[in-house]
Amino acid sequence: MRLTALLPLLAAVPLFAFPAVATAAPGCFDAGVPLTVEEQRLTASLPAGGPAAGPELVRLAGFDPLVAEVKHDLCAARTPRRAERLVTQAGDRLWRTAVDRAQGRRPDLGTLDRFDDRPLYWARLQLSSAIRQWKPFPSQRDSLLSAFDRGSRGLDDVRFPPGKTRRVMVSGFDPFQLDGAGITISNPAGASALQLDGRVLDTPSGPAVVQAVSFPVVWGYFDQGIVEAAYGTALRDRARRPDVVLTISQGRPGRPGRFDVERWAGAWRGGFPDNNNASVTGGVPPAAELRLDRGHADPAAIATAAIVERAREISQSHHPDDDAVVHALAASLGRPAVTPDRLLQAWATDVKTQIGQHHREHLNALATLRRQQQLQEQRIANQRVVRAYLGDEVLTDVGSTVVWWLARNEEEVRETVDLIGTLARLSAAANNQEVDELFRHLVPENAAPRPAVPPPSFFTPPEPAFFVDAAGEVNPAAADRGTKVDLLPDPDDAQNSLFGHQLADLAERHGHSDLAQEYRERYRTVDATGPSGSAAPPEEQGGFFGHEPPSAEPPTGNGGAPSYPDAPDREAGSEDRRDWGAGG
């Protein structure tokens, strides 16, 4: 143990910054209810000034979130039973948290040295003052304070194993002499209790299990029988009765390592003031009658009611088909716990669950509806996210809209450029605005129309008065047919040669061989007929309009490509390097 160095260490802990005193709903607590002298010290600071010492120590140990949560839950309690259950659990939780922190299992809690017992003391006072001033059920105040105090001092946590293991029960004490400069005092006895609780010690006689409690330094508690309640409960359990019961006390200042032990148990109080500044001189009165000593006509009913209530709290968070609920019930109900009326301890063994078919169907139907509701709520939430994303980030302006569209269609850069007008209109609509003047000409209905070139077979030529053929003779019979050909692009332009050749193939496919021949003559392309005079099937020619090789092999020489008399001279057999748009 580090008790020899503990006092100087605790006294040297600095107090700085502002206290983080937890708060709850103002209407939940009545500030007019007087606090005890101990609780009033929560506002005391060092004589030199600074923050309130108690709440600051709670903050430095990382206990303030626990305090705030208990206060919040207390304000939410709507019934006395719920409030009693809450404060009982809060006391147990505070004690267990302090023990875990002291024994190094909670390194996440604060920066204060883990051998410091003061955070437990001051956090207990913060919560006891909140319970004392809790408004909803003032008639329950004393029972709530008692339930919380027992748990926060470890009295409900004493559990020894059966068998031959040695059992040792020890008690420590709260800090005392806290007025004035003593506001930061600690008590090594309380720190020792936190270090020892639940530990298994190796001894020459075998392992020994230690259970510890922490007593107050208030005469009234002893008058009410707190010592008898703590030790008496443990001693009544014949199968788990402690082999050793002892107390840890602080020696006199200036005499380290030495304690004054009374030669006779005189049951005498010498006038030393307690933490409520009450001073008593005289004999110690008998402890008040303990509720645990009282009888009851039907103790089994009390135990059953307590077990059922604990089981209800556990099972309400599980589905009936959840196998884990049996293990959760067995783990919790198998632990002895004092009943809310403090008459006895109750626990359960061989826990099983059973539910009728009607109730099972009812619960399954409710569970299905809840799942459907959750799914629908999630869909709505997802839609809200998408709408917010599009409205707040994507469609805010044309540039953001175009970038968003391009990110979704990375390979369609040219198409995206063509869609800028449409995207501009989309952005404007999303913002309830007109299309910006800069992009208005790109909107499809505002863009300049492109000249349409109707297909050759649907030309509607003007009505000519006459037609002059190549010999200069008027040939009315050829007027209709000749006009169609003359309306085609200029044949002297080499760039139109491919168009004419493709047009001839198209006419050939649709049974207009004479018109196809005229197109070839106009654009001076070779006859597409084979040796027999018939055109080769398009499937054999391959590609778009039959000008690609049917296989992946590149064509050799001039291949099946048309000849172009007006094209630049090329050596026979040389590769045609012009890209005619269809592959090859």
Short mmCIF file of C-alpha atoms in Angstrom, two decimals, residues 150-151 153-159:
data_model
loop_
_atom_site.label_atom_id
_atom_site.label_comp_id
_atom_site.label_asym_id
_atom_site.label_seq_id
_atom_site.Cartn_x
_atom_site.Cartn_y
_atom_site.Cartn_z
CA ARG A 150 -26.27 2.54 1.29
CA GLY A 151 -25.32 1.89 -2.31
CA ARG A 153 -20.97 3.36 0.59
CA GLY A 154 -20.72 -0.21 -0.66
CA LEU A 155 -23.21 -1.69 1.81
CA ASP A 156 -25.24 -3.30 -0.98
CA ASP A 157 -22.09 -4.56 -2.69
CA VAL A 158 -20.86 -6.96 0.00
CA ARG A 159 -20.85 -10.42 -1.59
#
